[in-house]
Tab-separated table of C-alpha atoms in Angstrom:
chain	number	residue	atom	x	y	z
G	1265	MET	CA	131.530	20.302	155.856
G	1266	VAL	CA	129.002	22.428	157.852
G	1267	PRO	CA	131.604	24.169	160.069
G	1268	VAL	CA	133.796	24.765	157.025
G	1269	VAL	CA	130.932	26.346	155.033
G	1270	ALA	CA	129.828	28.472	158.005
G	1271	GLY	CA	133.371	29.694	158.478
G	1272	ALA	CA	133.653	30.561	154.804
G	1273	LEU	CA	130.383	32.520	154.915
G	1274	ILE	CA	131.518	34.476	157.966
G	1275	ALA	CA	134.847	35.220	156.315
G	1276	ALA	CA	133.044	36.437	153.206
G	1277	GLY	CA	130.642	38.627	155.206
G	1278	LEU	CA	127.605	36.731	153.875
G	1279	THR	CA	125.883	35.904	157.174
G	1280	THR	CA	122.575	37.568	158.102
G	1281	PRO	CA	123.322	40.974	159.669
G	1282	ALA	CA	122.465	41.468	163.316
G	1283	HIS	CA	119.093	43.106	163.945
G	1284	ALA	CA	119.658	46.718	165.021
G	1285	ALA	CA	117.831	47.749	168.178
G	1286	PRO	CA	115.512	50.754	167.786
G	1287	SER	CA	116.948	54.122	168.740
G	1288	ARG	CA	115.467	56.111	171.610
G	1289	ALA	CA	113.809	58.389	169.060
G	1290	GLU	CA	112.178	55.367	167.437
G	1291	ILE	CA	111.025	54.114	170.836
G	1292	ALA	CA	109.521	57.548	171.503
G	1293	LEU	CA	107.769	57.542	168.116
G	1294	ARG	CA	106.397	54.037	168.610
G	1295	TRP	CA	104.592	54.989	171.831
G	1296	ALA	CA	103.928	58.683	171.127
G	1297	PRO	CA	100.291	59.595	171.726
G	1298	ILE	CA	97.600	60.185	169.202
G	1299	HIS	CA	96.356	63.418	170.689
G	1300	TYR	CA	92.863	64.939	170.739
G	1301	GLN	CA	92.857	68.707	171.301
G	1302	ASP	CA	89.551	70.408	171.987
G	1303	VAL	CA	89.357	73.855	170.372
G	1304	ASP	CA	87.299	76.904	171.296
G	1305	ALA	CA	87.264	79.701	168.738
G	1306	THR	CA	85.111	82.119	170.743
G	1307	GLY	CA	86.359	85.113	172.699
G	1308	GLY	CA	89.204	87.488	172.013
G	1309	HIS	CA	91.816	85.456	173.850
G	1310	ALA	CA	91.052	82.362	171.760
G	1311	LEU	CA	92.477	83.968	168.612
G	1312	SER	CA	89.872	82.145	166.512
G	1313	GLY	CA	91.035	78.833	167.996
G	1314	LYS	CA	94.782	79.265	167.584
G	1315	SER	CA	95.320	79.586	171.349
G	1316	ASP	CA	94.441	75.884	171.620
G	1317	TYR	CA	96.931	74.662	169.002
G	1318	ILE	CA	100.065	72.917	170.294
G	1319	THR	CA	103.370	74.293	169.076
G	1320	ARG	CA	107.055	74.841	169.988
G	1321	TYR	CA	108.185	76.944	172.955
G	1322	ASP	CA	110.261	78.974	170.442
G	1323	PHE	CA	107.474	79.126	167.853
G	1324	ASP	CA	108.003	82.859	167.418
G	1325	GLY	CA	111.678	82.529	166.555
G	1326	ASN	CA	113.111	83.575	169.908
G	1327	LEU	CA	113.818	82.203	173.390
G	1328	ASN	CA	111.882	84.873	175.271
G	1329	GLY	CA	109.085	83.285	177.291
G	1330	ARG	CA	107.617	86.683	178.153
G	1331	ASP	CA	106.376	87.517	174.654
G	1332	ASN	CA	104.693	84.206	173.857
G	1333	TRP	CA	101.210	85.395	174.856
G	1334	ASP	CA	101.674	88.430	172.626
G	1335	ASN	CA	102.874	86.345	169.649
G	1336	THR	CA	100.407	83.443	169.916
G	1337	GLY	CA	99.139	82.294	166.527
G	1338	THR	CA	102.029	83.625	164.479
G	1339	ASN	CA	103.303	80.060	164.009
G	1340	THR	CA	101.163	76.999	164.750
G	1341	ASP	CA	103.444	74.271	163.414
G	1342	ALA	CA	102.833	71.319	165.730
G	1343	ALA	CA	105.543	69.877	167.958
G	1344	VAL	CA	105.776	67.733	171.092
G	1345	TYR	CA	108.867	67.409	173.287
G	1346	TYR	CA	109.938	63.974	174.482
G	1347	SER	CA	112.528	62.361	176.707
G	1348	VAL	CA	113.497	58.714	177.071
G	1349	LEU	CA	115.029	57.481	180.325
G	1350	GLU	CA	116.077	53.855	180.794
G	1351	THR	CA	116.699	51.271	183.460
G	1352	SER	CA	117.597	47.655	182.757
G	1353	THR	CA	113.892	46.770	182.993
G	1354	HIS	CA	111.912	49.742	181.635
G	1355	TYR	CA	111.753	52.737	179.333
G	1356	TYR	CA	110.254	55.936	180.764
G	1357	LEU	CA	108.857	58.181	178.042
G	1358	THR	CA	107.808	61.741	178.841
G	1359	TYR	CA	105.894	63.920	176.370
G	1360	LEU	CA	105.393	67.678	176.830
G	1361	PHE	CA	102.591	69.507	175.001
G	1362	PHE	CA	103.209	73.270	174.895
G	1363	HIS	CA	100.726	76.113	174.340
G	1364	PRO	CA	101.692	79.812	174.387
G	1365	ARG	CA	98.492	80.664	176.305
G	1366	ASP	CA	96.459	79.208	179.147
G	1367	TRP	CA	93.336	81.270	178.600
G	1368	ILE	CA	89.721	81.805	179.662
G	1369	ASP	CA	86.873	83.882	178.268
G	1370	HIS	CA	84.941	84.995	181.348
G	1371	PRO	CA	85.550	87.423	184.253
G	1372	PHE	CA	84.951	85.023	187.118
G	1373	PHE	CA	87.259	83.223	189.567
G	1374	GLU	CA	89.827	81.680	187.242
G	1375	THR	CA	93.143	83.070	186.098
G	1376	GLU	CA	94.911	82.767	182.790
G	1377	HIS	CA	98.633	82.929	182.161
G	1378	GLU	CA	101.390	83.038	179.589
G	1379	ASN	CA	102.816	79.653	178.503
G	1380	ASP	CA	101.304	76.279	179.334
G	1381	GLY	CA	103.068	72.945	179.729
G	1382	GLU	CA	101.085	69.758	180.336
G	1383	GLY	CA	102.024	66.201	179.422
G	1384	VAL	CA	102.219	62.495	180.059
G	1385	LEU	CA	104.669	59.885	181.335
G	1386	GLU	CA	104.464	56.408	179.779
G	1387	ILE	CA	106.072	53.354	181.346
G	1388	VAL	CA	107.179	50.621	178.934
G	1389	ALA	CA	108.588	47.268	180.067
G	1390	LYS	CA	111.588	45.813	178.266
G	1391	ASP	CA	110.201	42.383	177.414
G	1392	GLY	CA	112.623	41.251	174.704
G	1393	SER	CA	110.614	42.699	171.828
G	1394	ASP	CA	111.823	45.669	169.804
G	1395	TYR	CA	109.608	48.246	171.474
G	1396	GLY	CA	108.600	46.614	174.742
G	1397	SER	CA	105.107	46.543	176.231
G	1398	LEU	CA	103.163	49.519	177.561
G	1399	LYS	CA	102.356	49.094	181.244
G	1400	ALA	CA	101.001	52.398	182.517
G	1401	ALA	CA	100.786	56.147	182.052
G	1402	VAL	CA	100.462	59.203	184.268
G	1403	THR	CA	99.102	62.465	182.843
G	1404	VAL	CA	99.487	66.046	184.035
G	1405	ALA	CA	96.338	68.158	184.329
G	1406	HIS	CA	97.331	71.464	185.915
G	1407	SER	CA	98.478	70.583	189.434
G	1408	ASP	CA	97.152	67.022	189.505
G	1409	PHE	CA	98.407	63.704	188.137
G	1410	PHE	CA	96.085	60.982	186.794
G	1411	SER	CA	97.179	57.366	186.334
G	1412	TYR	CA	96.080	54.820	183.735
G	1413	LYS	CA	96.819	51.351	182.442
G	1414	PRO	CA	95.948	49.706	179.105
G	1415	ALA	CA	92.984	47.336	178.892
G	1416	GLY	CA	94.052	43.958	180.244
G	1417	GLY	CA	97.154	45.438	181.845
G	1418	ASP	CA	98.597	43.530	184.791
G	1419	TRP	CA	99.699	46.476	186.938
G	1420	ALA	CA	97.509	47.392	189.903
G	1421	ASN	CA	96.955	50.262	192.327
G	1422	GLY	CA	99.877	51.346	194.452
G	1423	SER	CA	99.773	54.404	196.684
G	1424	GLU	CA	97.500	56.030	194.087
G	1425	THR	CA	94.287	54.651	192.631
G	1426	ILE	CA	94.362	54.025	188.882
G	1427	ASP	CA	92.009	56.563	187.296
G	1428	GLY	CA	91.033	54.756	184.117
G	1429	THR	CA	91.922	52.802	180.992
G	1430	LEU	CA	94.528	54.007	178.523
G	1431	GLN	CA	93.013	53.426	175.102
G	1432	LEU	CA	95.052	52.580	171.998
G	1433	GLN	CA	94.286	53.650	168.441
G	1434	SER	CA	95.815	53.022	165.032
G	1435	SER	CA	97.524	55.822	163.152
G	1436	PRO	CA	97.083	56.437	159.397
G	1437	HIS	CA	100.805	57.281	159.278
G	1438	ASP	CA	102.332	54.048	160.603
G	1439	SER	CA	101.415	50.477	161.475
G	1440	TYR	CA	101.214	50.800	165.262
G	1441	GLN	CA	98.559	51.165	167.925
G	1442	HIS	CA	99.308	54.326	169.915
G	1443	PRO	CA	98.063	55.512	173.312
G	1444	VAL	CA	95.381	58.180	173.041
G	1445	THR	CA	95.486	61.376	175.103
G	1446	ALA	CA	93.376	64.525	175.062
G	1447	GLN	CA	93.474	68.115	176.265
G	1448	GLU	CA	90.701	70.486	177.231
G	1449	ARG	CA	90.365	73.843	175.535
G	1450	GLY	CA	91.601	76.955	177.320
G	1451	GLY	CA	93.386	75.532	180.360
G	1452	HIS	CA	94.733	72.475	178.491
G	1453	GLY	CA	94.614	69.921	181.303
G	1454	LEU	CA	95.656	66.539	179.877
G	1455	LYS	CA	94.069	63.151	180.557
G	1456	ALA	CA	93.630	59.843	178.764
G	1457	TYR	CA	90.964	59.955	176.050
G	1458	PRO	CA	87.961	60.036	176.451
G	1459	GLN	CA	88.144	61.503	179.975
G	1460	TYR	CA	88.852	64.628	177.979
G	1461	THR	CA	87.684	64.684	174.366
G	1462	ILE	CA	86.752	66.980	171.501
G	1463	ASN	CA	83.467	68.815	171.971
G	1464	GLY	CA	82.626	70.361	168.608
G	1465	ASP	CA	85.722	71.687	166.874
G	1466	GLY	CA	89.054	70.043	167.584
G	1467	ILE	CA	92.365	68.837	166.225
G	1468	VAL	CA	93.599	65.238	166.110
G	1469	TYR	CA	97.392	65.176	166.143
G	1470	TYR	CA	99.547	62.231	165.012
G	1471	PRO	CA	103.263	61.763	165.796
G	1472	SER	CA	106.182	62.018	163.392
G	1473	LEU	CA	109.963	62.285	163.731
G	1474	SER	CA	110.266	64.732	160.839
G	1475	VAL	CA	106.939	66.326	159.867
G	1476	SER	CA	105.460	69.380	161.621
G	1477	GLU	CA	102.099	70.502	160.256
G	1478	SER	CA	99.861	73.432	161.073
G	1479	PRO	CA	96.105	72.834	161.356
G	1480	SER	CA	94.190	73.914	158.289
G	1481	SER	CA	91.175	74.844	160.421
G	1482	THR	CA	89.829	74.524	163.946
G	1483	ASN	CA	88.400	71.130	162.972
G	1484	ASP	CA	91.356	69.418	161.298
G	1485	ARG	CA	91.366	65.721	162.219
G	1486	ASP	CA	94.755	64.772	160.742
G	1487	VAL	CA	97.696	66.972	161.741
G	1488	ARG	CA	101.176	65.612	162.325
G	1489	TYR	CA	103.332	66.860	165.162
G	1490	ARG	CA	107.101	66.597	165.164
G	1491	LEU	CA	108.779	64.901	168.117
G	1492	ILE	CA	111.685	66.936	169.502
G	1493	ASP	CA	114.143	65.536	172.032
G	1494	VAL	CA	114.206	67.476	175.312
G	1495	PHE	CA	117.935	66.680	175.481
G	1496	ALA	CA	118.809	67.847	171.948
G	1497	ASP	CA	121.843	70.122	171.646
G	1498	GLY	CA	120.656	73.636	172.469
G	1499	GLY	CA	117.193	72.272	173.252
G	1500	LEU	CA	114.768	72.664	176.133
G	1501	TRP	CA	116.940	71.083	178.849
G	1502	ALA	CA	120.019	72.932	177.600
G	1503	GLN	CA	118.079	76.215	177.995
G	1504	ARG	CA	117.101	75.519	181.629
G	1505	ALA	CA	119.294	78.354	182.966
G	1506	ASN	CA	118.202	80.849	180.297
G	1507	THR	CA	116.470	83.542	182.376
G	1508	SER	CA	114.601	84.850	179.342
G	1509	LEU	CA	112.866	81.489	178.970
G	1510	PHE	CA	112.759	80.247	182.575
G	1511	ALA	CA	111.958	82.205	185.737
G	1512	SER	CA	113.452	79.393	187.849
G	1513	LEU	CA	114.468	75.780	187.372
G	1514	GLY	CA	111.480	74.056	185.760
G	1515	THR	CA	109.199	77.128	185.599
G	1516	PHE	CA	108.673	79.031	182.349
G	1517	ALA	CA	109.007	82.819	182.499
G	1518	GLY	CA	105.777	84.675	181.807
G	1519	ASP	CA	104.371	88.140	182.452
G	1520	ASN	CA	101.029	89.921	181.994
G	1521	SER	CA	101.776	91.819	178.799
G	1522	GLY	CA	99.748	91.611	175.599
G	1523	GLY	CA	96.356	91.733	177.298
G	1524	CYS	CA	96.708	88.633	179.480
G	1525	GLY	CA	94.070	88.961	182.199
G	1526	THR	CA	92.090	91.667	180.437
G	1527	GLY	CA	88.377	90.992	180.923
G	1528	THR	CA	89.129	88.006	183.149
G	1529	PHE	CA	89.736	87.547	186.870
G	1530	ALA	CA	93.531	87.814	186.685
G	1531	CYS	CA	96.719	86.944	184.793
G	1532	GLY	CA	99.268	84.858	186.636
G	1533	THR	CA	103.003	85.246	186.035
G	1534	ASN	CA	105.631	82.492	185.873
G	1535	SER	CA	102.812	79.946	186.037
G	1536	ALA	CA	103.737	77.123	183.642
G	1537	ASN	CA	106.110	74.200	184.087
G	1538	ALA	CA	108.548	72.146	182.071
G	1539	PRO	CA	108.534	68.405	182.890
G	1540	TRP	CA	111.201	68.791	185.599
G	1541	GLY	CA	108.818	71.223	187.319
G	1542	TRP	CA	105.641	69.120	187.174
G	1543	ASP	CA	104.197	68.472	190.624
G	1544	ASP	CA	101.043	66.809	191.886
G	1545	GLY	CA	101.497	68.343	195.318
G	1546	ASN	CA	99.807	65.643	197.409
G	1547	ASP	CA	101.585	62.439	196.484
G	1548	ALA	CA	104.813	60.752	197.596
G	1549	VAL	CA	106.781	61.993	194.578
G	1550	ALA	CA	108.649	65.305	194.747
G	1551	ARG	CA	108.410	68.183	192.293
G	1552	GLY	CA	109.754	67.180	188.883
G	1553	GLU	CA	110.418	63.530	189.681
G	1554	ILE	CA	107.727	62.376	187.250
G	1555	ALA	CA	110.332	63.301	184.598
G	1556	THR	CA	113.668	63.123	186.420
G	1557	ASP	CA	113.101	59.976	188.541
G	1558	PRO	CA	110.113	58.236	186.925
G	1559	ALA	CA	111.095	54.820	188.304
G	1560	LYS	CA	110.400	56.246	191.770
G	1561	LEU	CA	106.965	57.368	190.619
G	1562	ALA	CA	106.241	53.994	188.999
G	1563	ALA	CA	107.150	52.142	192.200
G	1564	SER	CA	104.964	54.501	194.226
G	1565	TYR	CA	101.891	54.825	192.018
G	1566	PHE	CA	101.590	51.195	190.921
G	1567	SER	CA	101.965	47.634	192.122
G	1568	ALA	CA	104.128	46.399	189.265
G	1569	THR	CA	104.501	42.828	188.072
G	1570	GLY	CA	108.023	41.544	187.488
G	1571	THR	CA	111.216	43.382	188.327
G	1572	LEU	CA	111.198	47.178	188.413
G	1573	SER	CA	114.770	48.424	188.594
G	1574	ARG	CA	115.405	51.795	190.224
G	1575	THR	CA	118.909	52.140	188.731
G	1576	TYR	CA	119.149	54.139	185.515
G	1577	THR	CA	121.253	53.079	182.573
G	1578	TYR	CA	120.403	56.366	180.786
G	1579	ASN	CA	119.262	59.513	182.585
G	1580	PRO	CA	120.690	62.872	181.431
G	1581	TYR	CA	118.955	64.623	184.333
G	1582	SER	CA	121.284	62.925	186.812
G	1583	ALA	CA	124.132	65.411	186.224
G	1584	ALA	CA	121.914	68.156	187.673
G	1585	ALA	CA	120.664	66.106	190.612
G	1586	ALA	CA	121.697	68.636	193.280
G	1587	ALA	CA	120.006	71.565	191.530
G	1588	LEU	CA	116.865	69.526	190.917
G	1589	ARG	CA	116.690	68.542	194.588
G	1590	ALA	CA	117.047	72.188	195.602
G	1591	ALA	CA	114.261	73.184	193.209
G	1592	GLN	CA	111.926	70.673	194.860
G	1593	ASN	CA	111.732	73.059	197.816
G	1594	GLN	CA	110.456	75.967	195.742
G	1595	PRO	CA	106.856	77.094	196.354
G	1596	PRO	CA	104.488	75.150	194.077
G	1597	THR	CA	103.692	76.690	190.717
G	1598	ILE	CA	99.941	76.595	190.178
G	1599	ASP	CA	99.253	75.898	186.510
């Protein structure tokens, strides 16, 4: 009778439906950082703190990277750009945090510049669970990378020494523990919290797939940022050849209009990078490969447990491999 009943249930469509695997967007949301942004409201270039708020690269309604300094603060709706690459063994999640200004408030030996792109790569093992297990992260602070692993993690030093512990924190907006990152005010270097943290005023940002909020003040501790796919139709990667937005492949276009550099040492031009332009400069990984070939970085930076496949099952960057390799020979962009 059992086979007969089972067959009848199948025929009637009454069996338990198969469990749907999470989408890449859901994977990105699951591991998206809770983000601490230090805020400085002093000085003319701070715009009462708004120069430290994260936002979209097209926050001002256009795709001109050379007027972002001038238009800073006109729209502070929070957004973070993400990409998900896959091998058979791991997810590689990259998150870009964009600011229209990298700014300072003194006349000494530092430069400021239009546009600012810092971020983090997270490495998640496919372990049979819905969302996998977080193994490591590498953050971008100007022209240096810093590597981390969660407490109790089983990955060890590779060619680079692990710089600290990647803390996890619960979000009031979902049921998960998220990695915690932080950015300094002004220059916006990004590290794992609390290597950078909030000193006085600051914003705590939480991830969402649909909600984009603007801070209510310089000390708002619950602001949601919207995750936006780097590979979305018409999105950041699709705009890579737009000369109004990019000065070269992986480098945002920026000039010295709008008072950039006034009262400071200097204003740099074309000085900020998209993920495919990020470069540590003194490691074994070429310019941009933290985003475009993260399995190479993982194998270099860490001694990984288990299998670490280097063959991608999903990598939209691969179609532009020749151009990306050529761009690796460009002079380094100092962020």
